[in-house]
Amino acid sequence: MRPGRSPERSLRGRGESAAAALQLLGHAQVGFAVDGVEEENDGGRDDHESGIERGGVADAEDGEVGDVAAGNVGLNTAYSSGADAAAIVFYGQFGRRRSRQLIEACFEDGRLLPRRTLGALGAEIPELKRRFRFNDDFARATLPEILGADRLAAAERFEARAFRSGVFLSDGRGGWRFQPLPRICQIAPAQAMAAGDFDGDGRMDLFIVQNWHGPIPYVGRFTGGLGQLLLGDGQGGFRAVEPAESGLVVPGDGRDVAVVDFGRRWGRGLLVSRNDSTLLGFVRRPAEREAGR
């Protein structure tokens, strides 16, 4: 076994942009592990949400350089479903006020439209309610028609089209290849990850805590997951184990997960925190502990 290394130190010299991305994206807690030794590093949080929810460095392949596991929002939200799925945000001054506004947008049948209702946008830009007296008129208009093409062009634009959670596999020479996690993992946001050899085969596995109840009511909750155990094959691939088989069932708004030592009687296990709910602790079954798994 080799001791765990920090993501920054593991990636430096082998693709600094990947380490910089983990630092700049915000809302990320970095959990990393190398050859079965787990550590954690709180990356801090910002007031905005990023495309990548959770990230960490773990040796998913049998190699010298750690691979990066990245949790995302998945494919079961209004932002990530449909042929034109994209999260588009404009940041600029769209009203008479000097303050700048954050405007969400989406494409529908090739037309750029606002995600928010007239009431929601009108609260930020009051003159819109005077221009659009009826919801029908607002619903027919495109975003450039609503906000003004010139102001929209002058605003900063941010766009995300990749929403799957997955693993960035290192080639050892500074290059990375993205490998999506199994489809069932994309049913809900990956809020936190723990890495370790959970089945005793000497290969790196993952456990993911899912769901997010934080979006505003208009957007709705991002939910549908019960947590997911993934058994690694040592080549960067993972097999999803059903919660009924693994016994790892985490309903609700999962927040974090850690590998902890529950003492001499129970050994190492998983401790999971949930928003507005109880902590959950998981230990191995007696037969598994006797077998050294």
PDB file of C-alpha atoms in Angstrom:
ATOM      1  CA  MET A   1       0.000   0.000   0.000  1.00  0.00           C
ATOM      2  CA  ARG A   2       1.115   3.531  -0.700  1.00  0.00           C
ATOM      3  CA  PRO A   3      -0.126   6.488   1.347  1.00  0.00           C
ATOM      4  CA  GLY A   4      -2.779   8.757  -0.114  1.00  0.00           C
ATOM      5  CA  ARG A   5      -1.623  11.813  -2.048  1.00  0.00           C
ATOM      6  CA  SER A   6      -3.397  15.137  -2.401  1.00  0.00           C
ATOM      7  CA  PRO A   7      -5.169  15.769  -5.746  1.00  0.00           C
ATOM      8  CA  GLU A   8      -3.043  18.843  -6.394  1.00  0.00           C
ATOM      9  CA  ARG A   9       0.217  16.982  -5.811  1.00  0.00           C
ATOM     10  CA  SER A  10      -0.919  13.912  -7.758  1.00  0.00           C
ATOM     11  CA  LEU A  11      -1.916  15.952 -10.805  1.00  0.00           C
ATOM     12  CA  ARG A  12       0.793  18.578 -10.828  1.00  0.00           C
ATOM     13  CA  GLY A  13       3.099  18.070 -13.778  1.00  0.00           C
ATOM     14  CA  ARG A  14       0.616  15.671 -15.378  1.00  0.00           C
ATOM     15  CA  GLY A  15      -2.074  18.107 -16.448  1.00  0.00           C
ATOM     16  CA  GLU A  16      -2.380  21.131 -14.175  1.00  0.00           C
ATOM     17  CA  SER A  17      -5.645  22.142 -15.837  1.00  0.00           C
ATOM     18  CA  ALA A  18      -7.371  19.178 -14.179  1.00  0.00           C
ATOM     19  CA  ALA A  19      -6.200  20.244 -10.715  1.00  0.00           C
ATOM     20  CA  ALA A  20      -7.116  23.849 -11.444  1.00  0.00           C
ATOM     21  CA  ALA A  21     -10.590  22.776 -12.534  1.00  0.00           C
ATOM     22  CA  LEU A  22     -11.183  21.023  -9.213  1.00  0.00           C
ATOM     23  CA  GLN A  23     -10.148  24.197  -7.383  1.00  0.00           C
ATOM     24  CA  LEU A  24     -12.167  26.655  -9.492  1.00  0.00           C
ATOM     25  CA  LEU A  25     -15.424  24.755  -9.930  1.00  0.00           C
ATOM     26  CA  GLY A  26     -16.465  25.201  -6.316  1.00  0.00           C
ATOM     27  CA  HIS A  27     -19.113  23.156  -4.440  1.00  0.00           C
ATOM     28  CA  ALA A  28     -16.660  20.257  -4.437  1.00  0.00           C
ATOM     29  CA  GLN A  29     -15.474  18.085  -1.615  1.00  0.00           C
ATOM     30  CA  VAL A  30     -12.400  16.214  -2.715  1.00  0.00           C
ATOM     31  CA  GLY A  31     -12.075  12.653  -1.447  1.00  0.00           C
ATOM     32  CA  PHE A  32      -9.062  10.775  -2.715  1.00  0.00           C
ATOM     33  CA  ALA A  33      -7.531   7.358  -2.326  1.00  0.00           C
ATOM     34  CA  VAL A  34      -4.562   5.470  -3.712  1.00  0.00           C
ATOM     35  CA  ASP A  35      -4.333   1.687  -3.430  1.00  0.00           C
ATOM     36  CA  GLY A  36      -6.968   1.438  -0.733  1.00  0.00           C
ATOM     37  CA  VAL A  37      -5.796   4.206   1.592  1.00  0.00           C
ATOM     38  CA  GLU A  38      -8.495   6.855   1.865  1.00  0.00           C
ATOM     39  CA  GLU A  39      -8.173  10.479   2.864  1.00  0.00           C
ATOM     40  CA  GLU A  40     -10.420  13.492   2.553  1.00  0.00           C
ATOM     41  CA  ASN A  41      -9.905  17.149   1.762  1.00  0.00           C
ATOM     42  CA  ASP A  42     -12.658  19.733   2.097  1.00  0.00           C
ATOM     43  CA  GLY A  43     -12.451  21.786  -1.065  1.00  0.00           C
ATOM     44  CA  GLY A  44     -14.831  24.410   0.280  1.00  0.00           C
ATOM     45  CA  ARG A  45     -18.097  25.700  -1.130  1.00  0.00           C
ATOM     46  CA  ASP A  46     -19.178  28.752  -3.038  1.00  0.00           C
ATOM     47  CA  ASP A  47     -22.543  30.405  -3.522  1.00  0.00           C
ATOM     48  CA  HIS A  48     -22.929  29.009  -7.008  1.00  0.00           C
ATOM     49  CA  GLU A  49     -23.411  25.505  -8.285  1.00  0.00           C
ATOM     50  CA  SER A  50     -21.000  24.027 -10.772  1.00  0.00           C
ATOM     51  CA  GLY A  51     -21.283  21.292 -13.323  1.00  0.00           C
ATOM     52  CA  ILE A  52     -19.137  18.928 -11.280  1.00  0.00           C
ATOM     53  CA  GLU A  53     -20.703  18.200  -7.903  1.00  0.00           C
ATOM     54  CA  ARG A  54     -18.012  16.050  -6.377  1.00  0.00           C
ATOM     55  CA  GLY A  55     -14.526  15.088  -7.435  1.00  0.00           C
ATOM     56  CA  GLY A  56     -11.623  13.075  -6.138  1.00  0.00           C
ATOM     57  CA  VAL A  57      -8.462  11.245  -7.070  1.00  0.00           C
ATOM     58  CA  ALA A  58      -8.388   7.455  -6.848  1.00  0.00           C
ATOM     59  CA  ASP A  59      -6.456   4.680  -8.575  1.00  0.00           C
ATOM     60  CA  ALA A  60      -9.327   3.183 -10.609  1.00  0.00           C
ATOM     61  CA  GLU A  61      -6.790   1.626 -12.974  1.00  0.00           C
ATOM     62  CA  ASP A  62      -3.769  -0.347 -11.837  1.00  0.00           C
ATOM     63  CA  GLY A  63      -1.254   2.439 -12.467  1.00  0.00           C
ATOM     64  CA  GLU A  64       1.109   4.880 -10.800  1.00  0.00           C
ATOM     65  CA  VAL A  65      -0.962   8.027 -11.413  1.00  0.00           C
ATOM     66  CA  GLY A  66      -4.269   8.568  -9.622  1.00  0.00           C
ATOM     67  CA  ASP A  67      -7.450   8.776 -11.684  1.00  0.00           C
ATOM     68  CA  VAL A  68     -10.098  11.446 -11.066  1.00  0.00           C
ATOM     69  CA  ALA A  69     -13.650  10.455 -10.079  1.00  0.00           C
ATOM     70  CA  ALA A  70     -16.075  13.298 -10.817  1.00  0.00           C
ATOM     71  CA  GLY A  71     -19.659  13.440  -9.592  1.00  0.00           C
ATOM     72  CA  ASN A  72     -22.132  15.398 -11.694  1.00  0.00           C
ATOM     73  CA  VAL A  73     -25.884  16.136 -11.655  1.00  0.00           C
ATOM     74  CA  GLY A  74     -26.722  13.119 -13.799  1.00  0.00           C
ATOM     75  CA  LEU A  75     -29.274  12.695 -16.579  1.00  0.00           C
ATOM     76  CA  ASN A  76     -32.526  12.940 -14.629  1.00  0.00           C
ATOM     77  CA  THR A  77     -33.081  16.709 -14.352  1.00  0.00           C
ATOM     78  CA  ALA A  78     -34.687  19.418 -16.461  1.00  0.00           C
ATOM     79  CA  TYR A  79     -31.202  20.603 -17.359  1.00  0.00           C
ATOM     80  CA  SER A  80     -29.914  17.284 -18.636  1.00  0.00           C
ATOM     81  CA  SER A  81     -32.847  15.595 -20.396  1.00  0.00           C
ATOM     82  CA  GLY A  82     -33.930  15.965 -24.018  1.00  0.00           C
ATOM     83  CA  ALA A  83     -32.132  16.373 -27.317  1.00  0.00           C
ATOM     84  CA  ASP A  84     -31.234  20.032 -26.619  1.00  0.00           C
ATOM     85  CA  ALA A  85     -30.113  19.422 -23.034  1.00  0.00           C
ATOM     86  CA  ALA A  86     -27.893  22.241 -21.829  1.00  0.00           C
ATOM     87  CA  ALA A  87     -27.450  24.476 -18.814  1.00  0.00           C
ATOM     88  CA  ILE A  88     -26.970  27.996 -20.182  1.00  0.00           C
ATOM     89  CA  VAL A  89     -26.454  31.082 -18.022  1.00  0.00           C
ATOM     90  CA  PHE A  90     -26.031  34.724 -19.043  1.00  0.00           C
ATOM     91  CA  TYR A  91     -24.554  37.237 -16.623  1.00  0.00           C
ATOM     92  CA  GLY A  92     -24.952  40.901 -17.461  1.00  0.00           C
ATOM     93  CA  GLN A  93     -26.962  44.081 -17.046  1.00  0.00           C
ATOM     94  CA  PHE A  94     -30.369  43.559 -18.654  1.00  0.00           C
ATOM     95  CA  GLY A  95     -32.514  46.167 -16.926  1.00  0.00           C
ATOM     96  CA  ARG A  96     -32.333  49.803 -15.969  1.00  0.00           C
ATOM     97  CA  ARG A  97     -30.806  48.989 -12.628  1.00  0.00           C
ATOM     98  CA  ARG A  98     -27.032  49.131 -12.404  1.00  0.00           C
ATOM     99  CA  SER A  99     -26.853  45.682 -10.868  1.00  0.00           C
ATOM    100  CA  ARG A 100     -26.155  42.658 -13.035  1.00  0.00           C
ATOM    101  CA  GLN A 101     -28.530  39.729 -13.337  1.00  0.00           C
ATOM    102  CA  LEU A 102     -28.035  36.001 -13.747  1.00  0.00           C
ATOM    103  CA  ILE A 103     -30.386  34.683 -16.448  1.00  0.00           C
ATOM    104  CA  GLU A 104     -30.931  30.980 -17.137  1.00  0.00           C
ATOM    105  CA  ALA A 105     -31.747  29.926 -20.681  1.00  0.00           C
ATOM    106  CA  CYS A 106     -32.443  26.799 -22.712  1.00  0.00           C
ATOM    107  CA  PHE A 107     -32.932  25.748 -26.316  1.00  0.00           C
ATOM    108  CA  GLU A 108     -36.241  24.395 -27.544  1.00  0.00           C
ATOM    109  CA  ASP A 109     -36.709  23.539 -31.221  1.00  0.00           C
ATOM    110  CA  GLY A 110     -33.662  25.657 -32.014  1.00  0.00           C
ATOM    111  CA  ARG A 111     -35.011  28.747 -30.209  1.00  0.00           C
ATOM    112  CA  LEU A 112     -33.199  30.305 -27.237  1.00  0.00           C
ATOM    113  CA  LEU A 113     -35.770  30.731 -24.445  1.00  0.00           C
ATOM    114  CA  PRO A 114     -35.750  31.786 -20.773  1.00  0.00           C
ATOM    115  CA  ARG A 115     -36.076  29.058 -18.146  1.00  0.00           C
ATOM    116  CA  ARG A 116     -37.849  31.335 -15.691  1.00  0.00           C
ATOM    117  CA  THR A 117     -41.412  32.603 -15.843  1.00  0.00           C
ATOM    118  CA  LEU A 118     -42.453  36.194 -16.480  1.00  0.00           C
ATOM    119  CA  GLY A 119     -43.146  36.610 -12.777  1.00  0.00           C
ATOM    120  CA  ALA A 120     -39.681  35.397 -11.788  1.00  0.00           C
ATOM    121  CA  LEU A 121     -37.822  37.491 -14.376  1.00  0.00           C
ATOM    122  CA  GLY A 122     -40.064  40.487 -13.715  1.00  0.00           C
ATOM    123  CA  ALA A 123     -39.010  40.470 -10.074  1.00  0.00           C
ATOM    124  CA  GLU A 124     -35.413  41.001 -11.221  1.00  0.00           C
ATOM    125  CA  ILE A 125     -36.184  43.244 -14.215  1.00  0.00           C
ATOM    126  CA  PRO A 126     -39.415  45.178 -13.413  1.00  0.00           C
ATOM    127  CA  GLU A 127     -39.736  46.758 -16.867  1.00  0.00           C
ATOM    128  CA  LEU A 128     -40.449  43.333 -18.359  1.00  0.00           C
ATOM    129  CA  LYS A 129     -43.859  43.299 -16.681  1.00  0.00           C
ATOM    130  CA  ARG A 130     -44.722  46.541 -18.445  1.00  0.00           C
ATOM    131  CA  ARG A 131     -43.523  45.268 -21.831  1.00  0.00           C
ATOM    132  CA  PHE A 132     -45.249  41.898 -21.510  1.00  0.00           C
ATOM    133  CA  ARG A 133     -48.657  42.400 -19.978  1.00  0.00           C
ATOM    134  CA  PHE A 134     -49.812  38.889 -20.852  1.00  0.00           C
ATOM    135  CA  ASN A 135     -48.082  35.572 -20.262  1.00  0.00           C
ATOM    136  CA  ASP A 136     -48.980  34.420 -23.781  1.00  0.00           C
ATOM    137  CA  ASP A 137     -46.915  37.232 -25.310  1.00  0.00           C
ATOM    138  CA  PHE A 138     -43.984  36.379 -23.055  1.00  0.00           C
ATOM    139  CA  ALA A 139     -44.266  32.669 -23.905  1.00  0.00           C
ATOM    140  CA  ARG A 140     -44.021  33.366 -27.661  1.00  0.00           C
ATOM    141  CA  ALA A 141     -40.931  35.573 -27.378  1.00  0.00           C
ATOM    142  CA  THR A 142     -37.332  34.362 -27.583  1.00  0.00           C
ATOM    143  CA  LEU A 143     -34.722  35.420 -25.051  1.00  0.00           C
ATOM    144  CA  PRO A 144     -33.116  37.985 -27.429  1.00  0.00           C
ATOM    145  CA  GLU A 145     -36.568  39.505 -27.967  1.00  0.00           C
ATOM    146  CA  ILE A 146     -37.197  39.641 -24.222  1.00  0.00           C
ATOM    147  CA  LEU A 147     -33.867  41.004 -23.026  1.00  0.00           C
ATOM    148  CA  GLY A 148     -32.513  42.628 -26.178  1.00  0.00           C
ATOM    149  CA  ALA A 149     -30.076  41.046 -28.602  1.00  0.00           C
ATOM    150  CA  ASP A 150     -27.379  43.668 -27.959  1.00  0.00           C
ATOM    151  CA  ARG A 151     -27.460  43.267 -24.183  1.00  0.00           C
ATOM    152  CA  LEU A 152     -27.488  39.495 -24.512  1.00  0.00           C
ATOM    153  CA  ALA A 153     -24.455  39.591 -26.819  1.00  0.00           C
ATOM    154  CA  ALA A 154     -22.581  41.818 -24.359  1.00  0.00           C
ATOM    155  CA  ALA A 155     -23.267  39.531 -21.408  1.00  0.00           C
ATOM    156  CA  GLU A 156     -20.987  36.746 -20.227  1.00  0.00           C
ATOM    157  CA  ARG A 157     -22.223  33.327 -21.281  1.00  0.00           C
ATOM    158  CA  PHE A 158     -21.622  30.037 -19.504  1.00  0.00           C
ATOM    159  CA  GLU A 159     -22.789  26.717 -20.861  1.00  0.00           C
ATOM    160  CA  ALA A 160     -22.652  23.087 -19.739  1.00  0.00           C
ATOM    161  CA  ARG A 161     -23.687  20.099 -21.840  1.00  0.00           C
ATOM    162  CA  ALA A 162     -21.945  17.254 -20.003  1.00  0.00           C
ATOM    163  CA  PHE A 163     -23.905  15.992 -16.993  1.00  0.00           C
ATOM    164  CA  ARG A 164     -22.786  12.395 -16.469  1.00  0.00           C
ATOM    165  CA  SER A 165     -20.777  11.314 -13.461  1.00  0.00           C
ATOM    166  CA  GLY A 166     -17.658   9.397 -14.375  1.00  0.00           C
ATOM    167  CA  VAL A 167     -13.941   8.804 -14.024  1.00  0.00           C
ATOM    168  CA  PHE A 168     -11.118  10.647 -15.770  1.00  0.00           C
ATOM    169  CA  LEU A 169      -8.538   7.934 -16.447  1.00  0.00           C
ATOM    170  CA  SER A 170      -4.938   9.076 -16.627  1.00  0.00           C
ATOM    171  CA  ASP A 171      -2.601   7.764 -19.317  1.00  0.00           C
ATOM    172  CA  GLY A 172       0.422   8.621 -17.118  1.00  0.00           C
ATOM    173  CA  ARG A 173       1.651  11.233 -19.600  1.00  0.00           C
ATOM    174  CA  GLY A 174      -0.601  14.167 -18.704  1.00  0.00           C
ATOM    175  CA  GLY A 175      -3.588  13.009 -20.763  1.00  0.00           C
ATOM    176  CA  TRP A 176      -7.037  12.008 -19.522  1.00  0.00           C
ATOM    177  CA  ARG A 177      -9.913   9.916 -20.907  1.00  0.00           C
ATOM    178  CA  PHE A 178     -13.444  10.250 -19.541  1.00  0.00           C
ATOM    179  CA  GLN A 179     -15.240   7.000 -18.687  1.00  0.00           C
ATOM    180  CA  PRO A 180     -18.905   7.457 -17.605  1.00  0.00           C
ATOM    181  CA  LEU A 181     -20.080   5.531 -14.581  1.00  0.00           C
ATOM    182  CA  PRO A 182     -22.864   2.948 -15.128  1.00  0.00           C
ATOM    183  CA  ARG A 183     -26.218   4.305 -16.252  1.00  0.00           C
ATOM    184  CA  ILE A 184     -27.920   3.746 -12.909  1.00  0.00           C
ATOM    185  CA  CYS A 185     -25.501   6.253 -11.349  1.00  0.00           C
ATOM    186  CA  GLN A 186     -26.894   8.979 -13.620  1.00  0.00           C
ATOM    187  CA  ILE A 187     -30.385   8.785 -12.085  1.00  0.00           C
ATOM    188  CA  ALA A 188     -29.514  11.447  -9.496  1.00  0.00           C
ATOM    189  CA  PRO A 189     -26.705  13.879  -8.604  1.00  0.00           C
ATOM    190  CA  ALA A 190     -23.607  12.365  -7.028  1.00  0.00           C
ATOM    191  CA  GLN A 191     -23.303  14.453  -3.875  1.00  0.00           C
ATOM    192  CA  ALA A 192     -20.336  12.674  -2.313  1.00  0.00           C
ATOM    193  CA  MET A 193     -18.043   9.689  -2.904  1.00  0.00           C
ATOM    194  CA  ALA A 194     -15.963   7.332  -0.816  1.00  0.00           C
ATOM    195  CA  ALA A 195     -13.196   5.237  -2.366  1.00  0.00           C
ATOM    196  CA  GLY A 196     -11.773   1.985  -1.041  1.00  0.00           C
ATOM    197  CA  ASP A 197     -11.519  -1.750  -1.555  1.00  0.00           C
ATOM    198  CA  PHE A 198     -15.005  -2.652  -0.339  1.00  0.00           C
ATOM    199  CA  ASP A 199     -15.120  -6.289  -1.521  1.00  0.00           C
ATOM    200  CA  GLY A 200     -11.574  -7.394  -0.626  1.00  0.00           C
ATOM    201  CA  ASP A 201     -10.348  -8.102  -4.165  1.00  0.00           C
ATOM    202  CA  GLY A 202      -7.524  -5.551  -4.044  1.00  0.00           C
ATOM    203  CA  ARG A 203      -9.175  -3.208  -6.551  1.00  0.00           C
ATOM    204  CA  MET A 204     -10.514   0.293  -6.007  1.00  0.00           C
ATOM    205  CA  ASP A 205     -14.292   0.588  -5.520  1.00  0.00           C
ATOM    206  CA  LEU A 206     -16.597   3.574  -5.047  1.00  0.00           C
ATOM    207  CA  PHE A 207     -19.677   4.330  -3.008  1.00  0.00           C
ATOM    208  CA  ILE A 208     -21.774   7.300  -4.109  1.00  0.00           C
ATOM    209  CA  VAL A 209     -24.278   9.273  -2.046  1.00  0.00           C
ATOM    210  CA  GLN A 210     -27.021  10.737  -4.225  1.00  0.00           C
ATOM    211  CA  ASN A 211     -29.919  13.214  -4.545  1.00  0.00           C
ATOM    212  CA  TRP A 212     -30.200  16.949  -3.972  1.00  0.00           C
ATOM    213  CA  HIS A 213     -33.239  18.668  -2.452  1.00  0.00           C
ATOM    214  CA  GLY A 214     -31.710  22.140  -2.756  1.00  0.00           C
ATOM    215  CA  PRO A 215     -33.067  23.522  -6.058  1.00  0.00           C
ATOM    216  CA  ILE A 216     -35.730  26.221  -5.837  1.00  0.00           C
ATOM    217  CA  PRO A 217     -39.336  24.951  -5.923  1.00  0.00           C
ATOM    218  CA  TYR A 218     -39.777  26.041  -9.542  1.00  0.00           C
ATOM    219  CA  VAL A 219     -37.011  23.643 -10.614  1.00  0.00           C
ATOM    220  CA  GLY A 220     -37.943  20.795  -8.278  1.00  0.00           C
ATOM    221  CA  ARG A 221     -35.815  18.284  -6.414  1.00  0.00           C
ATOM    222  CA  PHE A 222     -33.080  16.278  -8.112  1.00  0.00           C
ATOM    223  CA  THR A 223     -33.824  12.857  -6.705  1.00  0.00           C
ATOM    224  CA  GLY A 224     -34.321   9.184  -7.547  1.00  0.00           C
ATOM    225  CA  GLY A 225     -31.187   7.543  -6.136  1.00  0.00           C
ATOM    226  CA  LEU A 226     -30.670   5.346  -3.089  1.00  0.00           C
ATOM    227  CA  GLY A 227     -26.887   5.513  -3.078  1.00  0.00           C
ATOM    228  CA  GLN A 228     -24.769   3.281  -5.285  1.00  0.00           C
ATOM    229  CA  LEU A 229     -21.966   0.802  -4.650  1.00  0.00           C
ATOM    230  CA  LEU A 230     -19.607   0.390  -7.618  1.00  0.00           C
ATOM    231  CA  LEU A 231     -17.101  -2.460  -7.719  1.00  0.00           C
ATOM    232  CA  GLY A 232     -13.992  -1.685  -9.756  1.00  0.00           C
ATOM    233  CA  ASP A 233     -12.325  -4.046 -12.208  1.00  0.00           C
ATOM    234  CA  GLY A 234      -8.877  -2.446 -11.962  1.00  0.00           C
ATOM    235  CA  GLN A 235      -9.090  -1.196 -15.556  1.00  0.00           C
ATOM    236  CA  GLY A 236     -11.218   1.887 -14.928  1.00  0.00           C
ATOM    237  CA  GLY A 237     -14.562   0.106 -15.236  1.00  0.00           C
ATOM    238  CA  PHE A 238     -17.160  -0.331 -12.511  1.00  0.00           C
ATOM    239  CA  ARG A 239     -20.062  -2.724 -11.918  1.00  0.00           C
ATOM    240  CA  ALA A 240     -23.117  -1.339 -10.150  1.00  0.00           C
ATOM    241  CA  VAL A 241     -24.402  -3.456  -7.237  1.00  0.00           C
ATOM    242  CA  GLU A 242     -28.090  -3.154  -6.469  1.00  0.00           C
ATOM    243  CA  PRO A 243     -28.832  -1.658  -3.026  1.00  0.00           C
ATOM    244  CA  ALA A 244     -30.895  -4.736  -2.131  1.00  0.00           C
ATOM    245  CA  GLU A 245     -27.772  -6.866  -2.643  1.00  0.00           C
ATOM    246  CA  SER A 246     -25.203  -4.565  -1.045  1.00  0.00           C
ATOM    247  CA  GLY A 247     -27.412  -3.468   1.859  1.00  0.00           C
ATOM    248  CA  LEU A 248     -26.270   0.124   1.279  1.00  0.00           C
ATOM    249  CA  VAL A 249     -29.543   2.048   1.067  1.00  0.00           C
ATOM    250  CA  VAL A 250     -29.426   5.838   1.499  1.00  0.00           C
ATOM    251  CA  PRO A 251     -32.796   7.527   0.836  1.00  0.00           C
ATOM    252  CA  GLY A 252     -33.289  11.268   1.058  1.00  0.00           C
ATOM    253  CA  ASP A 253     -30.988  14.227   0.539  1.00  0.00           C
ATOM    254  CA  GLY A 254     -27.528  12.678   0.841  1.00  0.00           C
ATOM    255  CA  ARG A 255     -24.740  15.053   1.779  1.00  0.00           C
ATOM    256  CA  ASP A 256     -21.491  13.278   2.568  1.00  0.00           C
ATOM    257  CA  VAL A 257     -19.914   9.879   3.132  1.00  0.00           C
ATOM    258  CA  ALA A 258     -16.734   8.805   4.891  1.00  0.00           C
ATOM    259  CA  VAL A 259     -14.907   5.561   5.572  1.00  0.00           C
ATOM    260  CA  VAL A 260     -14.613   5.329   9.364  1.00  0.00           C
ATOM    261  CA  ASP A 261     -13.416   2.873  11.989  1.00  0.00           C
ATOM    262  CA  PHE A 262     -16.346   1.776  14.173  1.00  0.00           C
ATOM    263  CA  GLY A 263     -14.069   0.060  16.662  1.00  0.00           C
ATOM    264  CA  ARG A 264     -12.793  -3.422  17.378  1.00  0.00           C
ATOM    265  CA  ARG A 265     -16.181  -5.125  17.228  1.00  0.00           C
ATOM    266  CA  TRP A 266     -17.415  -3.735  13.909  1.00  0.00           C
ATOM    267  CA  GLY A 267     -14.270  -2.653  12.085  1.00  0.00           C
ATOM    268  CA  ARG A 268     -14.280  -0.213   9.199  1.00  0.00           C
ATOM    269  CA  GLY A 269     -17.509   0.921   7.603  1.00  0.00           C
ATOM    270  CA  LEU A 270     -19.308   3.860   6.003  1.00  0.00           C
ATOM    271  CA  LEU A 271     -20.861   6.855   7.736  1.00  0.00           C
ATOM    272  CA  VAL A 272     -23.358   8.859   5.670  1.00  0.00           C
ATOM    273  CA  SER A 273     -24.855  12.246   6.463  1.00  0.00           C
ATOM    274  CA  ARG A 274     -28.164  13.516   5.067  1.00  0.00           C
ATOM    275  CA  ASN A 275     -29.743  16.933   5.003  1.00  0.00           C
ATOM    276  CA  ASP A 276     -32.564  17.325   7.556  1.00  0.00           C
ATOM    277  CA  SER A 277     -32.308  13.659   8.548  1.00  0.00           C
ATOM    278  CA  THR A 278     -30.366  11.167  10.631  1.00  0.00           C
ATOM    279  CA  LEU A 279     -26.848   9.859  10.154  1.00  0.00           C
ATOM    280  CA  LEU A 280     -26.575   6.378   8.686  1.00  0.00           C
ATOM    281  CA  GLY A 281     -23.834   3.904   9.572  1.00  0.00           C
ATOM    282  CA  PHE A 282     -23.013   0.763   7.591  1.00  0.00           C
ATOM    283  CA  VAL A 283     -20.750  -2.117   8.632  1.00  0.00           C
ATOM    284  CA  ARG A 284     -19.942  -5.370   6.887  1.00  0.00           C
ATOM    285  CA  ARG A 285     -21.984  -8.499   7.558  1.00  0.00           C
ATOM    286  CA  PRO A 286     -20.414 -10.946  10.056  1.00  0.00           C
ATOM    287  CA  ALA A 287     -19.654 -13.514   7.356  1.00  0.00           C
ATOM    288  CA  GLU A 288     -17.876 -10.854   5.287  1.00  0.00           C
ATOM    289  CA  ARG A 289     -15.806  -9.709   8.248  1.00  0.00           C
ATOM    290  CA  GLU A 290     -14.750 -13.312   8.984  1.00  0.00           C
ATOM    291  CA  ALA A 291     -13.750 -13.738   5.338  1.00  0.00           C
ATOM    292  CA  GLY A 292     -11.667 -10.551   5.531  1.00  0.00           C
ATOM    293  CA  ARG A 293     -13.921  -8.658   3.118  1.00  0.00           C
TER     294      ARG A 293
END
